[in-house]
mmCIF file with all atom_site columns, C-alpha atoms and ligand atoms in Angstrom:
data_model
loop_
_atom_site.group_PDB
_atom_site.id
_atom_site.type_symbol
_atom_site.label_atom_id
_atom_site.label_alt_id
_atom_site.label_comp_id
_atom_site.label_asym_id
_atom_site.label_entity_id
_atom_site.label_seq_id
_atom_site.pdbx_PDB_ins_code
_atom_site.Cartn_x
_atom_site.Cartn_y
_atom_site.Cartn_z
_atom_site.occupancy
_atom_site.B_iso_or_equiv
_atom_site.pdbx_formal_charge
_atom_site.auth_seq_id
_atom_site.auth_comp_id
_atom_site.auth_asym_id
_atom_site.auth_atom_id
_atom_site.pdbx_PDB_model_num
ATOM   1   C CA  . MET A 1 1   ? 1.028   -33.847 -18.686 1.00 0.00 ? 1   MET A CA  1
ATOM   2   C CA  . LEU A 1 2   ? 0.518   -30.185 -19.318 1.00 0.00 ? 2   LEU A CA  1
ATOM   3   C CA  . ASN A 1 3   ? -2.079  -28.709 -16.967 1.00 0.00 ? 3   ASN A CA  1
ATOM   4   C CA  . ILE A 1 4   ? -4.094  -25.896 -18.533 1.00 0.00 ? 4   ILE A CA  1
ATOM   5   C CA  . ALA A 1 5   ? -6.426  -23.749 -16.405 1.00 0.00 ? 5   ALA A CA  1
ATOM   6   C CA  . LEU A 1 6   ? -9.414  -22.518 -18.380 1.00 0.00 ? 6   LEU A CA  1
ATOM   7   C CA  . PRO A 1 7   ? -11.739 -19.799 -17.094 1.00 0.00 ? 7   PRO A CA  1
ATOM   8   C CA  . LYS A 1 8   ? -15.180 -21.350 -16.588 1.00 0.00 ? 8   LYS A CA  1
ATOM   9   C CA  . GLY A 1 9   ? -17.911 -19.827 -18.718 1.00 0.00 ? 9   GLY A CA  1
ATOM   10  C CA  . ARG A 1 10  ? -18.189 -17.962 -21.988 1.00 0.00 ? 10  ARG A CA  1
ATOM   11  C CA  . LEU A 1 11  ? -14.508 -17.072 -22.305 1.00 0.00 ? 11  LEU A CA  1
ATOM   12  C CA  . GLY A 1 12  ? -13.448 -20.605 -21.365 1.00 0.00 ? 12  GLY A CA  1
ATOM   13  C CA  . ASP A 1 13  ? -15.506 -22.032 -24.217 1.00 0.00 ? 13  ASP A CA  1
ATOM   14  C CA  . GLN A 1 14  ? -13.790 -19.730 -26.706 1.00 0.00 ? 14  GLN A CA  1
ATOM   15  C CA  . VAL A 1 15  ? -10.363 -20.525 -25.291 1.00 0.00 ? 15  VAL A CA  1
ATOM   16  C CA  . TYR A 1 16  ? -11.005 -24.259 -25.426 1.00 0.00 ? 16  TYR A CA  1
ATOM   17  C CA  . ARG A 1 17  ? -11.982 -23.961 -29.097 1.00 0.00 ? 17  ARG A CA  1
ATOM   18  C CA  . LEU A 1 18  ? -8.609  -22.328 -29.790 1.00 0.00 ? 18  LEU A CA  1
ATOM   19  C CA  . PHE A 1 19  ? -6.755  -25.146 -28.028 1.00 0.00 ? 19  PHE A CA  1
ATOM   20  C CA  . ALA A 1 20  ? -8.844  -27.731 -29.907 1.00 0.00 ? 20  ALA A CA  1
ATOM   21  C CA  . GLU A 1 21  ? -7.989  -25.976 -33.168 1.00 0.00 ? 21  GLU A CA  1
ATOM   22  C CA  . ILE A 1 22  ? -4.244  -26.190 -32.535 1.00 0.00 ? 22  ILE A CA  1
ATOM   23  C CA  . GLY A 1 23  ? -4.397  -29.930 -31.854 1.00 0.00 ? 23  GLY A CA  1
ATOM   24  C CA  . TYR A 1 24  ? -5.449  -30.292 -28.227 1.00 0.00 ? 24  TYR A CA  1
ATOM   25  C CA  . PRO A 1 25  ? -9.103  -31.312 -28.392 1.00 0.00 ? 25  PRO A CA  1
ATOM   26  C CA  . CYS A 1 26  ? -10.735 -33.019 -25.434 1.00 0.00 ? 26  CYS A CA  1
ATOM   27  C CA  . PRO A 1 27  ? -14.206 -34.321 -26.317 1.00 0.00 ? 27  PRO A CA  1
ATOM   28  C CA  . GLY A 1 28  ? -15.198 -34.669 -22.636 1.00 0.00 ? 28  GLY A CA  1
ATOM   29  C CA  . LEU A 1 29  ? -15.054 -30.888 -22.296 1.00 0.00 ? 29  LEU A CA  1
ATOM   30  C CA  . GLU A 1 30  ? -17.747 -30.474 -24.901 1.00 0.00 ? 30  GLU A CA  1
ATOM   31  C CA  . GLU A 1 31  ? -20.208 -32.521 -22.871 1.00 0.00 ? 31  GLU A CA  1
ATOM   32  C CA  . ASP A 1 32  ? -22.619 -30.828 -20.555 1.00 0.00 ? 32  ASP A CA  1
ATOM   33  C CA  . ASN A 1 33  ? -21.575 -32.017 -17.095 1.00 0.00 ? 33  ASN A CA  1
ATOM   34  C CA  . ARG A 1 34  ? -20.233 -30.754 -13.784 1.00 0.00 ? 34  ARG A CA  1
ATOM   35  C CA  . LYS A 1 35  ? -16.729 -32.192 -14.027 1.00 0.00 ? 35  LYS A CA  1
ATOM   36  C CA  . LEU A 1 36  ? -13.850 -29.834 -13.403 1.00 0.00 ? 36  LEU A CA  1
ATOM   37  C CA  . VAL A 1 37  ? -10.884 -31.890 -14.639 1.00 0.00 ? 37  VAL A CA  1
ATOM   38  C CA  . PHE A 1 38  ? -10.640 -33.262 -18.166 1.00 0.00 ? 38  PHE A CA  1
ATOM   39  C CA  . GLU A 1 39  ? -7.713  -35.368 -19.259 1.00 0.00 ? 39  GLU A CA  1
ATOM   40  C CA  . GLU A 1 40  ? -6.622  -36.270 -22.763 1.00 0.00 ? 40  GLU A CA  1
ATOM   41  C CA  . LYS A 1 41  ? -3.799  -38.745 -22.166 1.00 0.00 ? 41  LYS A CA  1
ATOM   42  C CA  . GLU A 1 42  ? -2.874  -39.178 -25.823 1.00 0.00 ? 42  GLU A CA  1
ATOM   43  C CA  . LYS A 1 43  ? -2.330  -35.460 -26.261 1.00 0.00 ? 43  LYS A CA  1
ATOM   44  C CA  . GLY A 1 44  ? -0.687  -35.097 -22.862 1.00 0.00 ? 44  GLY A CA  1
ATOM   45  C CA  . VAL A 1 45  ? -3.010  -32.367 -21.640 1.00 0.00 ? 45  VAL A CA  1
ATOM   46  C CA  . ARG A 1 46  ? -5.260  -31.926 -18.650 1.00 0.00 ? 46  ARG A CA  1
ATOM   47  C CA  . TYR A 1 47  ? -7.779  -29.081 -18.609 1.00 0.00 ? 47  TYR A CA  1
ATOM   48  C CA  . LEU A 1 48  ? -8.875  -27.610 -15.286 1.00 0.00 ? 48  LEU A CA  1
ATOM   49  C CA  . LEU A 1 49  ? -12.031 -25.515 -15.189 1.00 0.00 ? 49  LEU A CA  1
ATOM   50  C CA  . VAL A 1 50  ? -11.627 -22.744 -12.643 1.00 0.00 ? 50  VAL A CA  1
ATOM   51  C CA  . LYS A 1 51  ? -13.332 -19.479 -11.716 1.00 0.00 ? 51  LYS A CA  1
ATOM   52  C CA  . PRO A 1 52  ? -11.901 -16.790 -14.037 1.00 0.00 ? 52  PRO A CA  1
ATOM   53  C CA  . SER A 1 53  ? -10.482 -14.730 -11.180 1.00 0.00 ? 53  SER A CA  1
ATOM   54  C CA  . ASP A 1 54  ? -8.748  -17.854 -9.775  1.00 0.00 ? 54  ASP A CA  1
ATOM   55  C CA  . VAL A 1 55  ? -6.846  -18.843 -12.952 1.00 0.00 ? 55  VAL A CA  1
ATOM   56  C CA  . ALA A 1 56  ? -3.840  -16.705 -12.040 1.00 0.00 ? 56  ALA A CA  1
ATOM   57  C CA  . ILE A 1 57  ? -3.383  -18.259 -8.609  1.00 0.00 ? 57  ILE A CA  1
ATOM   58  C CA  . TYR A 1 58  ? -3.479  -21.796 -10.055 1.00 0.00 ? 58  TYR A CA  1
ATOM   59  C CA  . VAL A 1 59  ? -0.773  -20.824 -12.535 1.00 0.00 ? 59  VAL A CA  1
ATOM   60  C CA  . GLU A 1 60  ? 1.340   -18.823 -10.093 1.00 0.00 ? 60  GLU A CA  1
ATOM   61  C CA  . ARG A 1 61  ? 1.441   -21.710 -7.627  1.00 0.00 ? 61  ARG A CA  1
ATOM   62  C CA  . GLY A 1 62  ? 2.122   -24.320 -10.292 1.00 0.00 ? 62  GLY A CA  1
ATOM   63  C CA  . ALA A 1 63  ? -1.172  -26.245 -10.020 1.00 0.00 ? 63  ALA A CA  1
ATOM   64  C CA  . ALA A 1 64  ? -1.473  -25.347 -13.699 1.00 0.00 ? 64  ALA A CA  1
ATOM   65  C CA  . ASP A 1 65  ? 1.392   -24.867 -16.178 1.00 0.00 ? 65  ASP A CA  1
ATOM   66  C CA  . LEU A 1 66  ? -0.641  -22.634 -18.445 1.00 0.00 ? 66  LEU A CA  1
ATOM   67  C CA  . GLY A 1 67  ? -3.827  -20.637 -18.017 1.00 0.00 ? 67  GLY A CA  1
ATOM   68  C CA  . VAL A 1 68  ? -5.932  -18.019 -19.662 1.00 0.00 ? 68  VAL A CA  1
ATOM   69  C CA  . ALA A 1 69  ? -6.994  -14.985 -17.664 1.00 0.00 ? 69  ALA A CA  1
ATOM   70  C CA  . GLY A 1 70  ? -8.447  -11.588 -18.488 1.00 0.00 ? 70  GLY A CA  1
ATOM   71  C CA  . ARG A 1 71  ? -6.156  -8.597  -18.197 1.00 0.00 ? 71  ARG A CA  1
ATOM   72  C CA  . ASP A 1 72  ? -8.652  -7.258  -15.650 1.00 0.00 ? 72  ASP A CA  1
ATOM   73  C CA  . CYS A 1 73  ? -7.943  -10.202 -13.317 1.00 0.00 ? 73  CYS A CA  1
ATOM   74  C CA  . LEU A 1 74  ? -4.168  -10.011 -13.875 1.00 0.00 ? 74  LEU A CA  1
ATOM   75  C CA  . LEU A 1 75  ? -4.022  -6.293  -13.073 1.00 0.00 ? 75  LEU A CA  1
ATOM   76  C CA  . GLU A 1 76  ? -6.013  -6.926  -9.956  1.00 0.00 ? 76  GLU A CA  1
ATOM   77  C CA  . SER A 1 77  ? -4.117  -9.892  -8.502  1.00 0.00 ? 77  SER A CA  1
ATOM   78  C CA  . ARG A 1 78  ? -0.686  -9.144  -10.048 1.00 0.00 ? 78  ARG A CA  1
ATOM   79  C CA  . PRO A 1 79  ? 0.472   -12.760 -10.070 1.00 0.00 ? 79  PRO A CA  1
ATOM   80  C CA  . ASP A 1 80  ? 4.138   -13.673 -10.505 1.00 0.00 ? 80  ASP A CA  1
ATOM   81  C CA  . VAL A 1 81  ? 3.716   -15.455 -13.869 1.00 0.00 ? 81  VAL A CA  1
ATOM   82  C CA  . TYR A 1 82  ? 4.874   -15.042 -17.461 1.00 0.00 ? 82  TYR A CA  1
ATOM   83  C CA  . GLU A 1 83  ? 2.383   -13.430 -19.799 1.00 0.00 ? 83  GLU A CA  1
ATOM   84  C CA  . LEU A 1 84  ? 3.020   -15.256 -23.071 1.00 0.00 ? 84  LEU A CA  1
ATOM   85  C CA  . LEU A 1 85  ? 0.356   -14.024 -25.456 1.00 0.00 ? 85  LEU A CA  1
ATOM   86  C CA  . ASP A 1 86  ? -2.569  -11.664 -25.937 1.00 0.00 ? 86  ASP A CA  1
ATOM   87  C CA  . LEU A 1 87  ? -5.240  -13.926 -27.405 1.00 0.00 ? 87  LEU A CA  1
ATOM   88  C CA  . GLY A 1 88  ? -7.302  -11.009 -28.691 1.00 0.00 ? 88  GLY A CA  1
ATOM   89  C CA  . ILE A 1 89  ? -10.569 -12.488 -27.387 1.00 0.00 ? 89  ILE A CA  1
ATOM   90  C CA  . GLY A 1 90  ? -12.718 -11.677 -24.376 1.00 0.00 ? 90  GLY A CA  1
ATOM   91  C CA  . LEU A 1 91  ? -12.537 -8.034  -25.359 1.00 0.00 ? 91  LEU A CA  1
ATOM   92  C CA  . CYS A 1 92  ? -14.114 -5.620  -22.907 1.00 0.00 ? 92  CYS A CA  1
ATOM   93  C CA  . ARG A 1 93  ? -13.255 -2.429  -21.012 1.00 0.00 ? 93  ARG A CA  1
ATOM   94  C CA  . ILE A 1 94  ? -12.864 -1.365  -17.415 1.00 0.00 ? 94  ILE A CA  1
ATOM   95  C CA  . VAL A 1 95  ? -14.857 1.827   -16.966 1.00 0.00 ? 95  VAL A CA  1
ATOM   96  C CA  . VAL A 1 96  ? -16.170 4.242   -14.374 1.00 0.00 ? 96  VAL A CA  1
ATOM   97  C CA  . ALA A 1 97  ? -19.949 4.487   -14.560 1.00 0.00 ? 97  ALA A CA  1
ATOM   98  C CA  . ALA A 1 98  ? -22.616 6.343   -12.600 1.00 0.00 ? 98  ALA A CA  1
ATOM   99  C CA  . PRO A 1 99  ? -26.386 6.801   -12.642 1.00 0.00 ? 99  PRO A CA  1
ATOM   100 C CA  . GLU A 1 100 ? -27.688 9.074   -15.383 1.00 0.00 ? 100 GLU A CA  1
ATOM   101 C CA  . GLY A 1 101 ? -27.596 12.697  -14.184 1.00 0.00 ? 101 GLY A CA  1
ATOM   102 C CA  . TYR A 1 102 ? -24.968 12.026  -11.488 1.00 0.00 ? 102 TYR A CA  1
ATOM   103 C CA  . VAL A 1 103 ? -22.925 15.087  -10.479 1.00 0.00 ? 103 VAL A CA  1
ATOM   104 C CA  . GLU A 1 104 ? -19.719 14.513  -8.505  1.00 0.00 ? 104 GLU A CA  1
ATOM   105 C CA  . ASP A 1 105 ? -19.290 16.242  -5.130  1.00 0.00 ? 105 ASP A CA  1
ATOM   106 C CA  . MET A 1 106 ? -15.600 17.154  -5.018  1.00 0.00 ? 106 MET A CA  1
ATOM   107 C CA  . ASP A 1 107 ? -15.781 18.083  -1.328  1.00 0.00 ? 107 ASP A CA  1
ATOM   108 C CA  . ARG A 1 108 ? -15.902 14.517  -0.094  1.00 0.00 ? 108 ARG A CA  1
ATOM   109 C CA  . ALA A 1 109 ? -14.346 11.150  -0.849  1.00 0.00 ? 109 ALA A CA  1
ATOM   110 C CA  . LEU A 1 110 ? -15.867 9.399   -3.849  1.00 0.00 ? 110 LEU A CA  1
ATOM   111 C CA  . ARG A 1 111 ? -17.584 6.137   -2.918  1.00 0.00 ? 111 ARG A CA  1
ATOM   112 C CA  . VAL A 1 112 ? -16.542 3.539   -5.489  1.00 0.00 ? 112 VAL A CA  1
ATOM   113 C CA  . ALA A 1 113 ? -18.160 0.085   -5.666  1.00 0.00 ? 113 ALA A CA  1
ATOM   114 C CA  . THR A 1 114 ? -16.029 -2.483  -7.468  1.00 0.00 ? 114 THR A CA  1
ATOM   115 C CA  . LYS A 1 115 ? -14.536 -5.946  -7.549  1.00 0.00 ? 115 LYS A CA  1
ATOM   116 C CA  . TYR A 1 116 ? -11.361 -4.336  -8.963  1.00 0.00 ? 116 TYR A CA  1
ATOM   117 C CA  . VAL A 1 117 ? -10.109 -2.755  -5.743  1.00 0.00 ? 117 VAL A CA  1
ATOM   118 C CA  . ASN A 1 118 ? -6.451  -2.336  -6.785  1.00 0.00 ? 118 ASN A CA  1
ATOM   119 C CA  . THR A 1 119 ? -7.299  -1.079  -10.250 1.00 0.00 ? 119 THR A CA  1
ATOM   120 C CA  . ALA A 1 120 ? -9.738  1.466   -8.824  1.00 0.00 ? 120 ALA A CA  1
ATOM   121 C CA  . ARG A 1 121 ? -7.261  2.617   -6.161  1.00 0.00 ? 121 ARG A CA  1
ATOM   122 C CA  . ASP A 1 122 ? -4.453  3.019   -8.739  1.00 0.00 ? 122 ASP A CA  1
ATOM   123 C CA  . TYR A 1 123 ? -6.687  4.897   -11.132 1.00 0.00 ? 123 TYR A CA  1
ATOM   124 C CA  . TYR A 1 124 ? -7.951  7.417   -8.578  1.00 0.00 ? 124 TYR A CA  1
ATOM   125 C CA  . ALA A 1 125 ? -4.506  7.756   -6.928  1.00 0.00 ? 125 ALA A CA  1
ATOM   126 C CA  . SER A 1 126 ? -3.128  8.788   -10.326 1.00 0.00 ? 126 SER A CA  1
ATOM   127 C CA  . ARG A 1 127 ? -5.781  11.516  -10.364 1.00 0.00 ? 127 ARG A CA  1
ATOM   128 C CA  . ASN A 1 128 ? -5.206  12.515  -6.723  1.00 0.00 ? 128 ASN A CA  1
ATOM   129 C CA  . ARG A 1 129 ? -8.842  11.815  -5.947  1.00 0.00 ? 129 ARG A CA  1
ATOM   130 C CA  . GLU A 1 130 ? -9.678  10.497  -2.505  1.00 0.00 ? 130 GLU A CA  1
ATOM   131 C CA  . ILE A 1 131 ? -11.963 7.474   -2.604  1.00 0.00 ? 131 ILE A CA  1
ATOM   132 C CA  . GLU A 1 132 ? -13.713 5.064   -0.316  1.00 0.00 ? 132 GLU A CA  1
ATOM   133 C CA  . VAL A 1 133 ? -13.776 1.574   -1.841  1.00 0.00 ? 133 VAL A CA  1
ATOM   134 C CA  . ILE A 1 134 ? -16.798 -0.664  -1.414  1.00 0.00 ? 134 ILE A CA  1
ATOM   135 C CA  . LYS A 1 135 ? -15.680 -4.153  -2.391  1.00 0.00 ? 135 LYS A CA  1
ATOM   136 C CA  . LEU A 1 136 ? -18.377 -6.269  -4.027  1.00 0.00 ? 136 LEU A CA  1
ATOM   137 C CA  . HIS A 1 137 ? -18.206 -9.614  -5.803  1.00 0.00 ? 137 HIS A CA  1
ATOM   138 C CA  . GLY A 1 138 ? -20.892 -9.227  -8.466  1.00 0.00 ? 138 GLY A CA  1
ATOM   139 C CA  . SER A 1 139 ? -23.960 -7.280  -9.608  1.00 0.00 ? 139 SER A CA  1
ATOM   140 C CA  . ILE A 1 140 ? -21.855 -4.151  -9.097  1.00 0.00 ? 140 ILE A CA  1
ATOM   141 C CA  . GLU A 1 141 ? -24.380 -2.069  -11.040 1.00 0.00 ? 141 GLU A CA  1
ATOM   142 C CA  . LEU A 1 142 ? -26.800 -2.281  -8.115  1.00 0.00 ? 142 LEU A CA  1
ATOM   143 C CA  . ALA A 1 143 ? -24.598 -0.262  -5.754  1.00 0.00 ? 143 ALA A CA  1
ATOM   144 C CA  . PRO A 1 144 ? -25.129 3.277   -7.116  1.00 0.00 ? 144 PRO A CA  1
ATOM   145 C CA  . ILE A 1 145 ? -28.790 2.576   -7.833  1.00 0.00 ? 145 ILE A CA  1
ATOM   146 C CA  . LEU A 1 146 ? -29.359 1.862   -4.141  1.00 0.00 ? 146 LEU A CA  1
ATOM   147 C CA  . GLY A 1 147 ? -27.088 4.669   -2.945  1.00 0.00 ? 147 GLY A CA  1
ATOM   148 C CA  . LEU A 1 148 ? -24.444 2.276   -1.655  1.00 0.00 ? 148 LEU A CA  1
ATOM   149 C CA  . SER A 1 149 ? -21.860 4.052   -3.829  1.00 0.00 ? 149 SER A CA  1
ATOM   150 C CA  . ASP A 1 150 ? -21.539 7.116   -6.055  1.00 0.00 ? 150 ASP A CA  1
ATOM   151 C CA  . VAL A 1 151 ? -19.916 5.323   -8.991  1.00 0.00 ? 151 VAL A CA  1
ATOM   152 C CA  . ILE A 1 152 ? -18.757 1.865   -10.021 1.00 0.00 ? 152 ILE A CA  1
ATOM   153 C CA  . VAL A 1 153 ? -15.521 0.643   -11.563 1.00 0.00 ? 153 VAL A CA  1
ATOM   154 C CA  . ASP A 1 154 ? -16.399 -2.443  -13.559 1.00 0.00 ? 154 ASP A CA  1
ATOM   155 C CA  . ILE A 1 155 ? -15.986 -4.260  -16.852 1.00 0.00 ? 155 ILE A CA  1
ATOM   156 C CA  . THR A 1 156 ? -18.407 -3.743  -19.671 1.00 0.00 ? 156 THR A CA  1
ATOM   157 C CA  . GLU A 1 157 ? -18.594 -5.689  -22.885 1.00 0.00 ? 157 GLU A CA  1
ATOM   158 C CA  . THR A 1 158 ? -21.815 -4.938  -24.761 1.00 0.00 ? 158 THR A CA  1
ATOM   159 C CA  . GLY A 1 159 ? -22.893 -2.093  -22.455 1.00 0.00 ? 159 GLY A CA  1
ATOM   160 C CA  . GLY A 1 160 ? -26.248 -3.839  -22.013 1.00 0.00 ? 160 GLY A CA  1
ATOM   161 C CA  . THR A 1 161 ? -26.072 -4.183  -18.226 1.00 0.00 ? 161 THR A CA  1
ATOM   162 C CA  . LEU A 1 162 ? -25.207 -0.493  -17.784 1.00 0.00 ? 162 LEU A CA  1
ATOM   163 C CA  . ARG A 1 163 ? -27.978 0.626   -20.133 1.00 0.00 ? 163 ARG A CA  1
ATOM   164 C CA  . GLU A 1 164 ? -30.633 -1.548  -18.582 1.00 0.00 ? 164 GLU A CA  1
ATOM   165 C CA  . ASN A 1 165 ? -29.745 -0.204  -15.152 1.00 0.00 ? 165 ASN A CA  1
ATOM   166 C CA  . HIS A 1 166 ? -29.670 3.438   -16.292 1.00 0.00 ? 166 HIS A CA  1
ATOM   167 C CA  . LEU A 1 167 ? -25.974 3.920   -15.710 1.00 0.00 ? 167 LEU A CA  1
ATOM   168 C CA  . ARG A 1 168 ? -23.689 5.754   -18.084 1.00 0.00 ? 168 ARG A CA  1
ATOM   169 C CA  . ILE A 1 169 ? -19.961 5.560   -18.658 1.00 0.00 ? 169 ILE A CA  1
ATOM   170 C CA  . LEU A 1 170 ? -18.017 8.525   -17.259 1.00 0.00 ? 170 LEU A CA  1
ATOM   171 C CA  . THR A 1 171 ? -14.503 7.356   -18.124 1.00 0.00 ? 171 THR A CA  1
ATOM   172 C CA  . ASP A 1 172 ? -12.714 4.522   -19.844 1.00 0.00 ? 172 ASP A CA  1
ATOM   173 C CA  . ILE A 1 173 ? -9.930  3.205   -17.627 1.00 0.00 ? 173 ILE A CA  1
ATOM   174 C CA  . LEU A 1 174 ? -8.418  0.497   -19.808 1.00 0.00 ? 174 LEU A CA  1
ATOM   175 C CA  . PRO A 1 175 ? -9.114  -2.103  -22.495 1.00 0.00 ? 175 PRO A CA  1
ATOM   176 C CA  . VAL A 1 176 ? -9.167  -5.769  -21.512 1.00 0.00 ? 176 VAL A CA  1
ATOM   177 C CA  . SER A 1 177 ? -8.441  -8.981  -23.434 1.00 0.00 ? 177 SER A CA  1
ATOM   178 C CA  . ALA A 1 178 ? -7.624  -12.580 -22.529 1.00 0.00 ? 178 ALA A CA  1
ATOM   179 C CA  . ARG A 1 179 ? -3.958  -13.430 -21.924 1.00 0.00 ? 179 ARG A CA  1
ATOM   180 C CA  . LEU A 1 180 ? -2.143  -16.757 -21.995 1.00 0.00 ? 180 LEU A CA  1
ATOM   181 C CA  . ILE A 1 181 ? -0.041  -17.022 -18.843 1.00 0.00 ? 181 ILE A CA  1
ATOM   182 C CA  . ALA A 1 182 ? 2.547   -19.567 -17.723 1.00 0.00 ? 182 ALA A CA  1
ATOM   183 C CA  . ASN A 1 183 ? 3.980   -20.731 -14.438 1.00 0.00 ? 183 ASN A CA  1
ATOM   184 C CA  . LYS A 1 184 ? 7.579   -19.492 -14.266 1.00 0.00 ? 184 LYS A CA  1
ATOM   185 C CA  . SER A 1 185 ? 9.360   -22.725 -13.403 1.00 0.00 ? 185 SER A CA  1
ATOM   186 C CA  . GLY A 1 186 ? 6.923   -24.764 -15.512 1.00 0.00 ? 186 GLY A CA  1
ATOM   187 C CA  . TYR A 1 187 ? 7.960   -22.624 -18.451 1.00 0.00 ? 187 TYR A CA  1
ATOM   188 C CA  . LYS A 1 188 ? 11.644  -23.424 -17.881 1.00 0.00 ? 188 LYS A CA  1
ATOM   189 C CA  . PHE A 1 189 ? 11.022  -27.174 -17.839 1.00 0.00 ? 189 PHE A CA  1
ATOM   190 C CA  . LYS A 1 190 ? 8.444   -27.341 -20.628 1.00 0.00 ? 190 LYS A CA  1
ATOM   191 C CA  . LYS A 1 191 ? 9.679   -24.422 -22.706 1.00 0.00 ? 191 LYS A CA  1
ATOM   192 C CA  . GLU A 1 192 ? 9.744   -26.241 -26.019 1.00 0.00 ? 192 GLU A CA  1
ATOM   193 C CA  . ARG A 1 193 ? 6.182   -27.470 -25.751 1.00 0.00 ? 193 ARG A CA  1
ATOM   194 C CA  . MET A 1 194 ? 4.865   -24.145 -24.456 1.00 0.00 ? 194 MET A CA  1
ATOM   195 C CA  . ASP A 1 195 ? 6.639   -22.197 -27.190 1.00 0.00 ? 195 ASP A CA  1
ATOM   196 C CA  . GLU A 1 196 ? 5.090   -24.509 -29.754 1.00 0.00 ? 196 GLU A CA  1
ATOM   197 C CA  . ILE A 1 197 ? 1.635   -23.837 -28.276 1.00 0.00 ? 197 ILE A CA  1
ATOM   198 C CA  . VAL A 1 198 ? 2.278   -20.080 -28.279 1.00 0.00 ? 198 VAL A CA  1
ATOM   199 C CA  . GLY A 1 199 ? 3.356   -20.273 -31.932 1.00 0.00 ? 199 GLY A CA  1
ATOM   200 C CA  . LYS A 1 200 ? 0.243   -22.175 -32.970 1.00 0.00 ? 200 LYS A CA  1
ATOM   201 C CA  . LEU A 1 201 ? -2.084  -19.971 -30.926 1.00 0.00 ? 201 LEU A CA  1
ATOM   202 C CA  . THR A 1 202 ? -0.466  -16.910 -32.482 1.00 0.00 ? 202 THR A CA  1
ATOM   203 C CA  . GLU A 1 203 ? -1.286  -18.353 -35.907 1.00 0.00 ? 203 GLU A CA  1
ATOM   204 C CA  . VAL A 1 204 ? -4.934  -19.159 -35.165 1.00 0.00 ? 204 VAL A CA  1
ATOM   205 C CA  . THR A 1 205 ? -5.679  -15.933 -33.325 1.00 0.00 ? 205 THR A CA  1
ATOM   206 C CA  . LYS A 1 206 ? -4.206  -13.839 -36.160 1.00 0.00 ? 206 LYS A CA  1
ATOM   207 C CA  . LYS A 1 207 ? -6.777  -15.228 -38.612 1.00 0.00 ? 207 LYS A CA  1
HETATM 208 C C1  . PRP B 2 .   ? -19.823 -8.505  -15.907 1.00 0.00 ? 1   PRP B C1  1
HETATM 209 C C2  . PRP B 2 .   ? -19.758 -7.072  -15.408 1.00 0.00 ? 1   PRP B C2  1
HETATM 210 C C3  . PRP B 2 .   ? -21.115 -6.535  -15.809 1.00 0.00 ? 1   PRP B C3  1
HETATM 211 C C4  . PRP B 2 .   ? -21.406 -7.289  -17.095 1.00 0.00 ? 1   PRP B C4  1
HETATM 212 C C5  . PRP B 2 .   ? -21.126 -6.385  -18.259 1.00 0.00 ? 1   PRP B C5  1
HETATM 213 O O1  . PRP B 2 .   ? -20.495 -9.252  -14.963 1.00 0.00 ? 1   PRP B O1  1
HETATM 214 O O2  . PRP B 2 .   ? -19.524 -7.026  -14.004 1.00 0.00 ? 1   PRP B O2  1
HETATM 215 O O3  . PRP B 2 .   ? -22.074 -6.782  -14.822 1.00 0.00 ? 1   PRP B O3  1
HETATM 216 O O4  . PRP B 2 .   ? -20.548 -8.427  -17.133 1.00 0.00 ? 1   PRP B O4  1
HETATM 217 O O5  . PRP B 2 .   ? -21.403 -6.989  -19.492 1.00 0.00 ? 1   PRP B O5  1
HETATM 218 P P1  . PRP B 2 .   ? -22.214 -6.224  -20.627 1.00 0.00 ? 1   PRP B P1  1
HETATM 219 O O6  . PRP B 2 .   ? -21.574 -4.866  -20.830 1.00 0.00 ? 1   PRP B O6  1
HETATM 220 O O7  . PRP B 2 .   ? -22.053 -7.086  -21.854 1.00 0.00 ? 1   PRP B O7  1
HETATM 221 O O8  . PRP B 2 .   ? -23.643 -6.110  -20.189 1.00 0.00 ? 1   PRP B O8  1
HETATM 222 P P2  . PRP B 2 .   ? -20.448 -10.822 -14.934 1.00 0.00 ? 1   PRP B P2  1
HETATM 223 O O9  . PRP B 2 .   ? -21.270 -11.383 -16.047 1.00 0.00 ? 1   PRP B O9  1
HETATM 224 O O10 . PRP B 2 .   ? -19.027 -11.265 -14.881 1.00 0.00 ? 1   PRP B O10 1
HETATM 225 O O11 . PRP B 2 .   ? -21.213 -11.129 -13.585 1.00 0.00 ? 1   PRP B O11 1
HETATM 226 P P3  . PRP B 2 .   ? -21.072 -10.549 -12.116 1.00 0.00 ? 1   PRP B P3  1
HETATM 227 O O12 . PRP B 2 .   ? -22.149 -9.499  -11.977 1.00 0.00 ? 1   PRP B O12 1
HETATM 228 O O13 . PRP B 2 .   ? -21.325 -11.735 -11.264 1.00 0.00 ? 1   PRP B O13 1
HETATM 229 O O14 . PRP B 2 .   ? -19.708 -9.963  -11.928 1.00 0.00 ? 1   PRP B O14 1
#
C-alpha cells in the first residue's frame, strides 16, 4: 500500500483529481462524508485526508509515503522530506499587507500578525527590520483592523479577503504552489512506483 496524504479542502480536491487522472481513482473520496481514510486495494493506494499544514509531518514521520503540501507550509515547517515535483496548482502568494493609508513607524519594532512565523522572521531579518511576531491561526486579516498588529504576513490568492477588509499589499514575499513530497526512506523502498507517479503527474500537470 502506498499512503498518500492529501490536504483537506479545495487544494485536496484538485490534487485528488490529478491522482485519479493518472490511474489512482478512489470513488469513496468523491462521496460527501466525514471519513479520513480511503483505501483502494486494487490500486494499492490509501488516501489520508489531513489538515494542509499537517501533511508535511505525516510524510516526514512516514505515516504517509507521499503527500501534497503548499510551498508556504514547507517553508514554515521545513520538514526533512524529498520534494519531488511542483504540481503548478494551488497558486498563491505570501505577501505583507496593511490597512489602507498605513504609514510605518521606523522607530519601533514592527508588529507582524501571521501564521507563517519563520517565513516572516526570515523575511524581516534579511531586511534588518526588528519585528514582534503575533502568531495567529486564521482570520489574520482581522489583526491590523483591530490594532493587534501593524501589518500581516499571509497568503493571498484572489485578493478578495484583503480587499473586503480594506487592506492593501505592501510587498510580495514569495510565490506559492503545491508540491509533491515523499518520505525519505519510503522513497528508497518504493522508488520505482513513486518515480512512475512523478512521471505521470508531470505529464498531466504539463497539459
Ligand atoms: C487564506 C488566507 C486568507 C485567504 C486569502 O485563508 O489566510 O485569509 O485565504 O484568499 P483570497 O486572496 O483568495 O481571498 P484560509 O482560507 O486558509 O483560512 P484561514 O483564515 O483560516 O487561514
